[in-house]
């Protein structure tokens, strides 16, 4: 037993990571038959706080519903478990990963009958997701198409869906870019590999709607609230790649990437190829919100140390 091993909350118990046992025959491993979440922890004047904890837990349960994956815990129980793991793993843990997946039934048949489920919550240290991205990220349009909402649920964070995201992200990295822009089956902008996409044109903010095939990002929602509070018009509508190329500003949003300005798309500069004024304004309010410095958005933050272990 490693005394300082990271702790994982696994099926209701807080265990040392090296004590968690999962069968090699797990359906989750073979077929990506599971769902996950990603949350960030921030230092605030009140202590360490989780950003939009309950919203993430609600999405987690909704994702599980789509796979008929039974998570026998409520939003409150999952939220308490998240806090317990964060407390156990200390201040370096800045990213939380809840995962629910199908285990094994001694069979690998796609009938997948009587398969038990497991729920795990772990943390890692993530730091900045897109390294060196402060000056703006470079994007390529992926040659891989985003699956349609008729092939899978894109509203749910289904593990297996992320094979598509990973091959696109790796394609971008191989070409020296930071991120991949994914187009949907109609050739319209869907999202990036793990971020939603926004563009600014003539002072208005646009982002594709859910029917264009994207995850309803919680950061996307936060940005729409902040932008509207700042007095901007935010419109959800289909966006073409050609429009992005002539946008004044483009930025991406995600729990991992936070608010990430985009500098280039397919080698062409976006606007002046530096983070634009509207992006910076929203970024600044978002950064205050997650640092607990914006009273208006304090309901988005959940203190980790509120409850005893
Ligand atoms: C495919 C995809 N799109 C968008 C996002 C951004 O969502 P959120 O802001 O909830 O992290 C994520 C990250 O979870 C994602 O995986």
PDB file of N, CA and C in Angstrom, residues 88-184:
ATOM      1  N   UNK A  88      -9.382  14.777   0.148  1.00  0.00           N
ATOM      2  CA  UNK A  88      -8.404  13.715   0.368  1.00  0.00           C
ATOM      3  C   UNK A  88      -7.157  13.924  -0.492  1.00  0.00           C
ATOM      4  N   UNK A  89      -7.316  14.508  -1.675  1.00  0.00           N
ATOM      5  CA  UNK A  89      -6.167  14.599  -2.590  1.00  0.00           C
ATOM      6  C   UNK A  89      -5.419  15.931  -2.540  1.00  0.00           C
ATOM      7  N   UNK A  90      -5.896  16.850  -1.719  1.00  0.00           N
ATOM      8  CA  UNK A  90      -5.112  18.061  -1.453  1.00  0.00           C
ATOM      9  C   UNK A  90      -5.155  19.095  -2.550  1.00  0.00           C
ATOM     10  N   UNK A  91      -4.423  20.203  -2.337  1.00  0.00           N
ATOM     11  CA  UNK A  91      -4.569  21.388  -3.189  1.00  0.00           C
ATOM     12  C   UNK A  91      -4.067  21.252  -4.619  1.00  0.00           C
ATOM     13  N   UNK A  92      -3.242  20.237  -4.902  1.00  0.00           N
ATOM     14  CA  UNK A  92      -2.762  20.106  -6.293  1.00  0.00           C
ATOM     15  C   UNK A  92      -3.852  19.574  -7.228  1.00  0.00           C
ATOM     16  N   UNK A  93      -4.855  18.935  -6.622  1.00  0.00           N
ATOM     17  CA  UNK A  93      -5.934  18.359  -7.428  1.00  0.00           C
ATOM     18  C   UNK A  93      -6.816  19.485  -7.952  1.00  0.00           C
ATOM     19  N   UNK A  94      -6.678  19.822  -9.238  1.00  0.00           N
ATOM     20  CA  UNK A  94      -7.456  20.947  -9.772  1.00  0.00           C
ATOM     21  C   UNK A  94      -8.482  20.512 -10.812  1.00  0.00           C
ATOM     22  N   UNK A  95      -8.541  19.202 -11.078  1.00  0.00           N
ATOM     23  CA  UNK A  95      -9.493  18.697 -12.085  1.00  0.00           C
ATOM     24  C   UNK A  95     -10.098  17.397 -11.570  1.00  0.00           C
ATOM     25  N   UNK A  96     -11.419  17.301 -11.651  1.00  0.00           N
ATOM     26  CA  UNK A  96     -12.134  16.141 -11.107  1.00  0.00           C
ATOM     27  C   UNK A  96     -12.751  15.341 -12.246  1.00  0.00           C
ATOM     28  N   UNK A  97     -12.625  14.042 -12.158  1.00  0.00           N
ATOM     29  CA  UNK A  97     -13.150  13.166 -13.211  1.00  0.00           C
ATOM     30  C   UNK A  97     -14.095  12.095 -12.630  1.00  0.00           C
ATOM     31  N   UNK A  98     -15.400  12.359 -12.610  1.00  0.00           N
ATOM     32  CA  UNK A  98     -16.354  11.305 -12.296  1.00  0.00           C
ATOM     33  C   UNK A  98     -16.534  10.399 -13.532  1.00  0.00           C
ATOM     34  N   UNK A  99     -16.627   9.107 -13.285  1.00  0.00           N
ATOM     35  CA  UNK A  99     -16.736   8.122 -14.369  1.00  0.00           C
ATOM     36  C   UNK A  99     -17.694   7.034 -13.921  1.00  0.00           C
ATOM     37  N   UNK A 100     -18.642   6.699 -14.753  1.00  0.00           N
ATOM     38  CA  UNK A 100     -19.552   5.580 -14.446  1.00  0.00           C
ATOM     39  C   UNK A 100     -19.499   4.648 -15.648  1.00  0.00           C
ATOM     40  N   UNK A 101     -19.328   3.367 -15.404  1.00  0.00           N
ATOM     41  CA  UNK A 101     -19.159   2.449 -16.532  1.00  0.00           C
ATOM     42  C   UNK A 101     -19.691   1.067 -16.207  1.00  0.00           C
ATOM     43  N   UNK A 102     -19.906   0.307 -17.267  1.00  0.00           N
ATOM     44  CA  UNK A 102     -20.354  -1.070 -17.108  1.00  0.00           C
ATOM     45  C   UNK A 102     -19.143  -1.963 -16.852  1.00  0.00           C
ATOM     46  N   UNK A 103     -19.317  -2.859 -15.902  1.00  0.00           N
ATOM     47  CA  UNK A 103     -18.231  -3.771 -15.530  1.00  0.00           C
ATOM     48  C   UNK A 103     -18.289  -5.054 -16.334  1.00  0.00           C
ATOM     49  N   UNK A 104     -18.157  -6.199 -15.692  1.00  0.00           N
ATOM     50  CA  UNK A 104     -18.104  -7.468 -16.429  1.00  0.00           C
ATOM     51  C   UNK A 104     -19.195  -8.427 -15.986  1.00  0.00           C
ATOM     52  N   UNK A 105     -19.570  -9.301 -16.919  1.00  0.00           N
ATOM     53  CA  UNK A 105     -20.554 -10.344 -16.605  1.00  0.00           C
ATOM     54  C   UNK A 105     -20.034 -11.708 -17.053  1.00  0.00           C
ATOM     55  N   UNK A 106     -18.695 -11.794 -17.302  1.00  0.00           N
ATOM     56  CA  UNK A 106     -18.091 -13.047 -17.744  1.00  0.00           C
ATOM     57  C   UNK A 106     -18.331 -13.302 -19.222  1.00  0.00           C
ATOM     58  N   UNK A 107     -18.847 -12.341 -19.926  1.00  0.00           N
ATOM     59  CA  UNK A 107     -19.274 -12.490 -21.309  1.00  0.00           C
ATOM     60  C   UNK A 107     -18.807 -11.213 -22.008  1.00  0.00           C
ATOM     61  N   UNK A 108     -18.660 -11.235 -23.313  1.00  0.00           N
ATOM     62  CA  UNK A 108     -18.370  -9.961 -23.994  1.00  0.00           C
ATOM     63  C   UNK A 108     -19.416  -9.681 -25.074  1.00  0.00           C
ATOM     64  N   UNK A 109     -20.512 -10.418 -24.985  1.00  0.00           N
ATOM     65  CA  UNK A 109     -21.550 -10.288 -25.998  1.00  0.00           C
ATOM     66  C   UNK A 109     -22.169  -8.881 -25.967  1.00  0.00           C
ATOM     67  N   UNK A 110     -22.533  -8.397 -27.139  1.00  0.00           N
ATOM     68  CA  UNK A 110     -23.168  -7.078 -27.202  1.00  0.00           C
ATOM     69  C   UNK A 110     -24.598  -7.098 -26.648  1.00  0.00           C
ATOM     70  N   UNK A 111     -25.089  -8.289 -26.327  1.00  0.00           N
ATOM     71  CA  UNK A 111     -26.382  -8.332 -25.636  1.00  0.00           C
ATOM     72  C   UNK A 111     -26.227  -7.690 -24.266  1.00  0.00           C
ATOM     73  N   UNK A 112     -25.035  -7.808 -23.722  1.00  0.00           N
ATOM     74  CA  UNK A 112     -24.673  -7.144 -22.463  1.00  0.00           C
ATOM     75  C   UNK A 112     -25.761  -7.260 -21.402  1.00  0.00           C
ATOM     76  N   UNK A 113     -26.067  -8.474 -21.046  1.00  0.00           N
ATOM     77  CA  UNK A 113     -27.130  -8.695 -20.067  1.00  0.00           C
ATOM     78  C   UNK A 113     -26.542  -8.776 -18.660  1.00  0.00           C
ATOM     79  N   UNK A 114     -27.282  -8.258 -17.699  1.00  0.00           N
ATOM     80  CA  UNK A 114     -26.897  -8.327 -16.281  1.00  0.00           C
ATOM     81  C   UNK A 114     -25.463  -7.861 -16.028  1.00  0.00           C
ATOM     82  N   UNK A 115     -25.147  -6.725 -16.550  1.00  0.00           N
ATOM     83  CA  UNK A 115     -23.786  -6.198 -16.339  1.00  0.00           C
ATOM     84  C   UNK A 115     -23.819  -5.202 -15.176  1.00  0.00           C
ATOM     85  N   UNK A 116     -22.969  -5.392 -14.175  1.00  0.00           N
ATOM     86  CA  UNK A 116     -22.969  -4.447 -13.059  1.00  0.00           C
ATOM     87  C   UNK A 116     -22.359  -3.108 -13.480  1.00  0.00           C
ATOM     88  N   UNK A 117     -22.699  -2.068 -12.752  1.00  0.00           N
ATOM     89  CA  UNK A 117     -22.111  -0.762 -13.059  1.00  0.00           C
ATOM     90  C   UNK A 117     -21.188  -0.326 -11.928  1.00  0.00           C
ATOM     91  N   UNK A 118     -20.246   0.517 -12.264  1.00  0.00           N
ATOM     92  CA  UNK A 118     -19.323   1.067 -11.267  1.00  0.00           C
ATOM     93  C   UNK A 118     -19.322   2.586 -11.385  1.00  0.00           C
ATOM     94  N   UNK A 119     -19.125   3.240 -10.257  1.00  0.00           N
ATOM     95  CA  UNK A 119     -19.022   4.705 -10.268  1.00  0.00           C
ATOM     96  C   UNK A 119     -17.722   5.076  -9.561  1.00  0.00           C
ATOM     97  N   UNK A 120     -16.910   5.858 -10.240  1.00  0.00           N
ATOM     98  CA  UNK A 120     -15.625   6.270  -9.656  1.00  0.00           C
ATOM     99  C   UNK A 120     -15.488   7.786  -9.766  1.00  0.00           C
ATOM    100  N   UNK A 121     -14.822   8.368  -8.799  1.00  0.00           N
ATOM    101  CA  UNK A 121     -14.511   9.802  -8.879  1.00  0.00           C
ATOM    102  C   UNK A 121     -13.039   9.947  -8.539  1.00  0.00           C
ATOM    103  N   UNK A 122     -12.288  10.561  -9.439  1.00  0.00           N
ATOM    104  CA  UNK A 122     -10.849  10.732  -9.205  1.00  0.00           C
ATOM    105  C   UNK A 122     -10.445  12.167  -9.502  1.00  0.00           C
ATOM    106  N   UNK A 123      -9.240  12.518  -9.128  1.00  0.00           N
ATOM    107  CA  UNK A 123      -8.746  13.869  -9.442  1.00  0.00           C
ATOM    108  C   UNK A 123      -7.364  13.756 -10.075  1.00  0.00           C
ATOM    109  N   UNK A 124      -7.008  14.778 -10.820  1.00  0.00           N
ATOM    110  CA  UNK A 124      -5.642  14.893 -11.330  1.00  0.00           C
ATOM    111  C   UNK A 124      -5.222  16.355 -11.181  1.00  0.00           C
ATOM    112  N   UNK A 125      -3.941  16.613 -11.437  1.00  0.00           N
ATOM    113  CA  UNK A 125      -3.519  18.006 -11.589  1.00  0.00           C
ATOM    114  C   UNK A 125      -3.472  18.281 -13.083  1.00  0.00           C
ATOM    115  N   UNK A 126      -4.263  19.224 -13.549  1.00  0.00           N
ATOM    116  CA  UNK A 126      -4.305  19.498 -14.982  1.00  0.00           C
ATOM    117  C   UNK A 126      -3.540  20.766 -15.353  1.00  0.00           C
ATOM    118  N   UNK A 127      -3.636  21.816 -14.541  1.00  0.00           N
ATOM    119  CA  UNK A 127      -3.023  23.090 -14.928  1.00  0.00           C
ATOM    120  C   UNK A 127      -3.681  23.603 -16.194  1.00  0.00           C
ATOM    121  N   UNK A 128      -2.884  24.226 -17.066  1.00  0.00           N
ATOM    122  CA  UNK A 128      -3.460  24.772 -18.294  1.00  0.00           C
ATOM    123  C   UNK A 128      -3.638  23.630 -19.297  1.00  0.00           C
ATOM    124  N   UNK A 129      -4.800  23.552 -19.906  1.00  0.00           N
ATOM    125  CA  UNK A 129      -5.081  22.424 -20.808  1.00  0.00           C
ATOM    126  C   UNK A 129      -4.396  22.622 -22.158  1.00  0.00           C
ATOM    127  N   UNK A 130      -4.566  23.817 -22.734  1.00  0.00           N
ATOM    128  CA  UNK A 130      -3.885  24.090 -24.007  1.00  0.00           C
ATOM    129  C   UNK A 130      -2.639  24.889 -23.662  1.00  0.00           C
ATOM    130  N   UNK A 131      -1.523  24.159 -23.599  1.00  0.00           N
ATOM    131  CA  UNK A 131      -0.278  24.775 -23.127  1.00  0.00           C
ATOM    132  C   UNK A 131       0.115  25.903 -24.096  1.00  0.00           C
ATOM    133  N   UNK A 132       0.555  26.985 -23.536  1.00  0.00           N
ATOM    134  CA  UNK A 132       1.009  28.108 -24.376  1.00  0.00           C
ATOM    135  C   UNK A 132      -0.127  28.751 -25.154  1.00  0.00           C
ATOM    136  N   UNK A 133      -1.363  28.510 -24.713  1.00  0.00           N
ATOM    137  CA  UNK A 133      -2.506  29.008 -25.488  1.00  0.00           C
ATOM    138  C   UNK A 133      -2.929  30.425 -25.140  1.00  0.00           C
ATOM    139  N   UNK A 134      -2.220  31.080 -24.179  1.00  0.00           N
ATOM    140  CA  UNK A 134      -2.683  32.414 -23.751  1.00  0.00           C
ATOM    141  C   UNK A 134      -2.693  33.406 -24.910  1.00  0.00           C
ATOM    142  N   UNK A 135      -1.728  33.252 -25.823  1.00  0.00           N
ATOM    143  CA  UNK A 135      -1.669  34.172 -26.962  1.00  0.00           C
ATOM    144  C   UNK A 135      -2.678  33.779 -28.030  1.00  0.00           C
ATOM    145  N   UNK A 136      -3.356  32.678 -27.825  1.00  0.00           N
ATOM    146  CA  UNK A 136      -4.331  32.207 -28.813  1.00  0.00           C
ATOM    147  C   UNK A 136      -3.928  30.842 -29.338  1.00  0.00           C
ATOM    148  N   UNK A 137      -4.929  29.998 -29.550  1.00  0.00           N
ATOM    149  CA  UNK A 137      -4.653  28.637 -30.034  1.00  0.00           C
ATOM    150  C   UNK A 137      -4.723  28.595 -31.549  1.00  0.00           C
ATOM    151  N   UNK A 138      -3.985  27.635 -32.111  1.00  0.00           N
ATOM    152  CA  UNK A 138      -4.091  27.402 -33.553  1.00  0.00           C
ATOM    153  C   UNK A 138      -4.999  26.196 -33.765  1.00  0.00           C
ATOM    154  N   UNK A 139      -5.916  26.322 -34.727  1.00  0.00           N
ATOM    155  CA  UNK A 139      -6.878  25.247 -35.004  1.00  0.00           C
ATOM    156  C   UNK A 139      -6.704  24.747 -36.424  1.00  0.00           C
ATOM    157  N   UNK A 140      -6.942  23.470 -36.615  1.00  0.00           N
ATOM    158  CA  UNK A 140      -7.122  22.971 -37.988  1.00  0.00           C
ATOM    159  C   UNK A 140      -8.532  22.404 -38.068  1.00  0.00           C
ATOM    160  N   UNK A 141      -9.079  22.375 -39.261  1.00  0.00           N
ATOM    161  CA  UNK A 141     -10.361  21.700 -39.437  1.00  0.00           C
ATOM    162  C   UNK A 141     -10.053  20.224 -39.581  1.00  0.00           C
ATOM    163  N   UNK A 142     -10.654  19.422 -38.740  1.00  0.00           N
ATOM    164  CA  UNK A 142     -10.361  17.996 -38.773  1.00  0.00           C
ATOM    165  C   UNK A 142     -10.925  17.353 -40.028  1.00  0.00           C
ATOM    166  N   UNK A 143     -10.207  16.349 -40.514  1.00  0.00           N
ATOM    167  CA  UNK A 143     -10.743  15.573 -41.646  1.00  0.00           C
ATOM    168  C   UNK A 143     -11.796  14.582 -41.141  1.00  0.00           C
ATOM    169  N   UNK A 144     -11.892  14.446 -39.811  1.00  0.00           N
ATOM    170  CA  UNK A 144     -12.869  13.526 -39.218  1.00  0.00           C
ATOM    171  C   UNK A 144     -14.152  14.285 -38.908  1.00  0.00           C
ATOM    172  N   UNK A 145     -15.260  13.708 -39.333  1.00  0.00           N
ATOM    173  CA  UNK A 145     -16.553  14.357 -39.111  1.00  0.00           C
ATOM    174  C   UNK A 145     -17.076  14.030 -37.715  1.00  0.00           C
ATOM    175  N   UNK A 146     -17.752  14.981 -37.127  1.00  0.00           N
ATOM    176  CA  UNK A 146     -18.431  14.750 -35.844  1.00  0.00           C
ATOM    177  C   UNK A 146     -19.611  13.797 -36.086  1.00  0.00           C
ATOM    178  N   UNK A 147     -19.794  12.776 -35.260  1.00  0.00           N
ATOM    179  CA  UNK A 147     -20.971  11.918 -35.469  1.00  0.00           C
ATOM    180  C   UNK A 147     -22.256  12.745 -35.338  1.00  0.00           C
ATOM    181  N   UNK A 148     -23.316  12.257 -35.914  1.00  0.00           N
ATOM    182  CA  UNK A 148     -24.571  13.000 -35.816  1.00  0.00           C
ATOM    183  C   UNK A 148     -25.309  12.560 -34.555  1.00  0.00           C
ATOM    184  N   UNK A 149     -26.276  13.354 -34.162  1.00  0.00           N
ATOM    185  CA  UNK A 149     -27.081  13.001 -32.981  1.00  0.00           C
ATOM    186  C   UNK A 149     -27.986  11.811 -33.290  1.00  0.00           C
ATOM    187  N   UNK A 150     -27.985  11.346 -34.540  1.00  0.00           N
ATOM    188  CA  UNK A 150     -28.743  10.133 -34.866  1.00  0.00           C
ATOM    189  C   UNK A 150     -27.868   8.896 -34.704  1.00  0.00           C
ATOM    190  N   UNK A 151     -26.504   9.100 -34.649  1.00  0.00           N
ATOM    191  CA  UNK A 151     -25.645   7.919 -34.451  1.00  0.00           C
ATOM    192  C   UNK A 151     -25.358   7.670 -32.977  1.00  0.00           C
ATOM    193  N   UNK A 152     -25.415   8.711 -32.196  1.00  0.00           N
ATOM    194  CA  UNK A 152     -25.161   8.579 -30.759  1.00  0.00           C
ATOM    195  C   UNK A 152     -25.747   9.809 -30.082  1.00  0.00           C
ATOM    196  N   UNK A 153     -25.794   9.814 -28.754  1.00  0.00           N
ATOM    197  CA  UNK A 153     -26.235  11.043 -28.099  1.00  0.00           C
ATOM    198  C   UNK A 153     -25.022  11.930 -27.884  1.00  0.00           C
ATOM    199  N   UNK A 154     -25.083  13.125 -28.443  1.00  0.00           N
ATOM    200  CA  UNK A 154     -23.969  14.062 -28.245  1.00  0.00           C
ATOM    201  C   UNK A 154     -24.225  14.943 -27.033  1.00  0.00           C
ATOM    202  N   UNK A 155     -25.455  14.911 -26.537  1.00  0.00           N
ATOM    203  CA  UNK A 155     -25.800  15.655 -25.321  1.00  0.00           C
ATOM    204  C   UNK A 155     -25.220  14.935 -24.108  1.00  0.00           C
ATOM    205  N   UNK A 156     -25.042  13.618 -24.259  1.00  0.00           N
ATOM    206  CA  UNK A 156     -24.468  12.831 -23.161  1.00  0.00           C
ATOM    207  C   UNK A 156     -22.960  12.741 -23.349  1.00  0.00           C
ATOM    208  N   UNK A 157     -22.220  12.752 -22.229  1.00  0.00           N
ATOM    209  CA  UNK A 157     -20.756  12.595 -22.314  1.00  0.00           C
ATOM    210  C   UNK A 157     -20.445  11.097 -22.255  1.00  0.00           C
ATOM    211  N   UNK A 158     -20.636  10.432 -23.388  1.00  0.00           N
ATOM    212  CA  UNK A 158     -20.437   8.982 -23.469  1.00  0.00           C
ATOM    213  C   UNK A 158     -18.971   8.693 -23.783  1.00  0.00           C
ATOM    214  N   UNK A 159     -18.363   7.824 -22.983  1.00  0.00           N
ATOM    215  CA  UNK A 159     -16.927   7.543 -23.149  1.00  0.00           C
ATOM    216  C   UNK A 159     -16.582   7.228 -24.602  1.00  0.00           C
ATOM    217  N   UNK A 160     -17.314   6.278 -25.218  1.00  0.00           N
ATOM    218  CA  UNK A 160     -16.988   5.834 -26.576  1.00  0.00           C
ATOM    219  C   UNK A 160     -17.020   6.957 -27.609  1.00  0.00           C
ATOM    220  N   UNK A 161     -17.814   8.003 -27.368  1.00  0.00           N
ATOM    221  CA  UNK A 161     -17.860   9.129 -28.321  1.00  0.00           C
ATOM    222  C   UNK A 161     -16.489   9.790 -28.461  1.00  0.00           C
ATOM    223  N   UNK A 162     -15.676   9.633 -27.438  1.00  0.00           N
ATOM    224  CA  UNK A 162     -14.417  10.390 -27.402  1.00  0.00           C
ATOM    225  C   UNK A 162     -13.311   9.784 -28.248  1.00  0.00           C
ATOM    226  N   UNK A 163     -13.556   8.625 -28.868  1.00  0.00           N
ATOM    227  CA  UNK A 163     -12.597   8.098 -29.848  1.00  0.00           C
ATOM    228  C   UNK A 163     -12.533   9.093 -31.007  1.00  0.00           C
ATOM    229  N   UNK A 164     -13.686   9.586 -31.409  1.00  0.00           N
ATOM    230  CA  UNK A 164     -13.772  10.578 -32.481  1.00  0.00           C
ATOM    231  C   UNK A 164     -13.005  11.854 -32.108  1.00  0.00           C
ATOM    232  N   UNK A 165     -13.161  12.284 -30.850  1.00  0.00           N
ATOM    233  CA  UNK A 165     -12.463  13.501 -30.400  1.00  0.00           C
ATOM    234  C   UNK A 165     -10.947  13.281 -30.373  1.00  0.00           C
ATOM    235  N   UNK A 166     -10.548  12.096 -29.914  1.00  0.00           N
ATOM    236  CA  UNK A 166      -9.100  11.849 -29.785  1.00  0.00           C
ATOM    237  C   UNK A 166      -8.430  11.757 -31.153  1.00  0.00           C
ATOM    238  N   UNK A 167      -9.064  11.081 -32.117  1.00  0.00           N
ATOM    239  CA  UNK A 167      -8.394  11.012 -33.421  1.00  0.00           C
ATOM    240  C   UNK A 167      -8.311  12.397 -34.067  1.00  0.00           C
ATOM    241  N   UNK A 168      -9.303  13.218 -33.803  1.00  0.00           N
ATOM    242  CA  UNK A 168      -9.271  14.581 -34.351  1.00  0.00           C
ATOM    243  C   UNK A 168      -8.191  15.413 -33.654  1.00  0.00           C
ATOM    244  N   UNK A 169      -8.124  15.318 -32.328  1.00  0.00           N
ATOM    245  CA  UNK A 169      -7.126  16.085 -31.565  1.00  0.00           C
ATOM    246  C   UNK A 169      -5.721  15.664 -31.992  1.00  0.00           C
ATOM    247  N   UNK A 170      -5.508  14.359 -32.153  1.00  0.00           N
ATOM    248  CA  UNK A 170      -4.179  13.872 -32.515  1.00  0.00           C
ATOM    249  C   UNK A 170      -3.811  14.304 -33.931  1.00  0.00           C
ATOM    250  N   UNK A 171      -4.801  14.369 -34.792  1.00  0.00           N
ATOM    251  CA  UNK A 171      -4.560  14.857 -36.156  1.00  0.00           C
ATOM    252  C   UNK A 171      -4.069  16.310 -36.088  1.00  0.00           C
ATOM    253  N   UNK A 172      -4.724  17.114 -35.223  1.00  0.00           N
ATOM    254  CA  UNK A 172      -4.328  18.528 -35.073  1.00  0.00           C
ATOM    255  C   UNK A 172      -2.897  18.622 -34.545  1.00  0.00           C
ATOM    256  N   UNK A 173      -2.596  17.843 -33.518  1.00  0.00           N
ATOM    257  CA  UNK A 173      -1.260  17.920 -32.909  1.00  0.00           C
ATOM    258  C   UNK A 173      -0.180  17.502 -33.915  1.00  0.00           C
ATOM    259  N   UNK A 174      -0.473  16.457 -34.703  1.00  0.00           N
ATOM    260  CA  UNK A 174       0.498  15.992 -35.710  1.00  0.00           C
ATOM    261  C   UNK A 174       0.782  17.086 -36.735  1.00  0.00           C
ATOM    262  N   UNK A 175      -0.199  17.936 -36.969  1.00  0.00           N
ATOM    263  CA  UNK A 175      -0.011  19.030 -37.943  1.00  0.00           C
ATOM    264  C   UNK A 175       0.533  20.287 -37.275  1.00  0.00           C
ATOM    265  N   UNK A 176       0.910  20.171 -36.002  1.00  0.00           N
ATOM    266  CA  UNK A 176       1.513  21.303 -35.300  1.00  0.00           C
ATOM    267  C   UNK A 176       0.492  22.282 -34.754  1.00  0.00           C
ATOM    268  N   UNK A 177      -0.797  21.942 -34.796  1.00  0.00           N
ATOM    269  CA  UNK A 177      -1.838  22.837 -34.271  1.00  0.00           C
ATOM    270  C   UNK A 177      -2.190  22.436 -32.844  1.00  0.00           C
ATOM    271  N   UNK A 178      -2.946  23.313 -32.181  1.00  0.00           N
ATOM    272  CA  UNK A 178      -3.325  23.046 -30.780  1.00  0.00           C
ATOM    273  C   UNK A 178      -4.626  22.266 -30.669  1.00  0.00           C
ATOM    274  N   UNK A 179      -5.534  22.475 -31.582  1.00  0.00           N
ATOM    275  CA  UNK A 179      -6.868  21.905 -31.415  1.00  0.00           C
ATOM    276  C   UNK A 179      -7.497  21.638 -32.781  1.00  0.00           C
ATOM    277  N   UNK A 180      -8.520  20.762 -32.748  1.00  0.00           N
ATOM    278  CA  UNK A 180      -9.223  20.396 -33.980  1.00  0.00           C
ATOM    279  C   UNK A 180     -10.630  20.968 -33.977  1.00  0.00           C
ATOM    280  N   UNK A 181     -10.983  21.619 -35.068  1.00  0.00           N
ATOM    281  CA  UNK A 181     -12.366  22.069 -35.263  1.00  0.00           C
ATOM    282  C   UNK A 181     -13.117  20.930 -35.944  1.00  0.00           C
ATOM    283  N   UNK A 182     -14.270  20.558 -35.363  1.00  0.00           N
ATOM    284  CA  UNK A 182     -15.037  19.439 -35.918  1.00  0.00           C
ATOM    285  C   UNK A 182     -16.266  19.976 -36.658  1.00  0.00           C
ATOM    286  N   UNK A 183     -16.436  19.522 -37.883  1.00  0.00           N
ATOM    287  CA  UNK A 183     -17.639  19.882 -38.638  1.00  0.00           C
ATOM    288  C   UNK A 183     -18.638  18.726 -38.542  1.00  0.00           C
ATOM    289  N   UNK A 184     -19.902  19.067 -38.626  1.00  0.00           N
ATOM    290  CA  UNK A 184     -20.926  18.018 -38.560  1.00  0.00           C
ATOM    291  C   UNK A 184     -21.199  17.443 -39.957  1.00  0.00           C
TER     292      UNK A 184
END
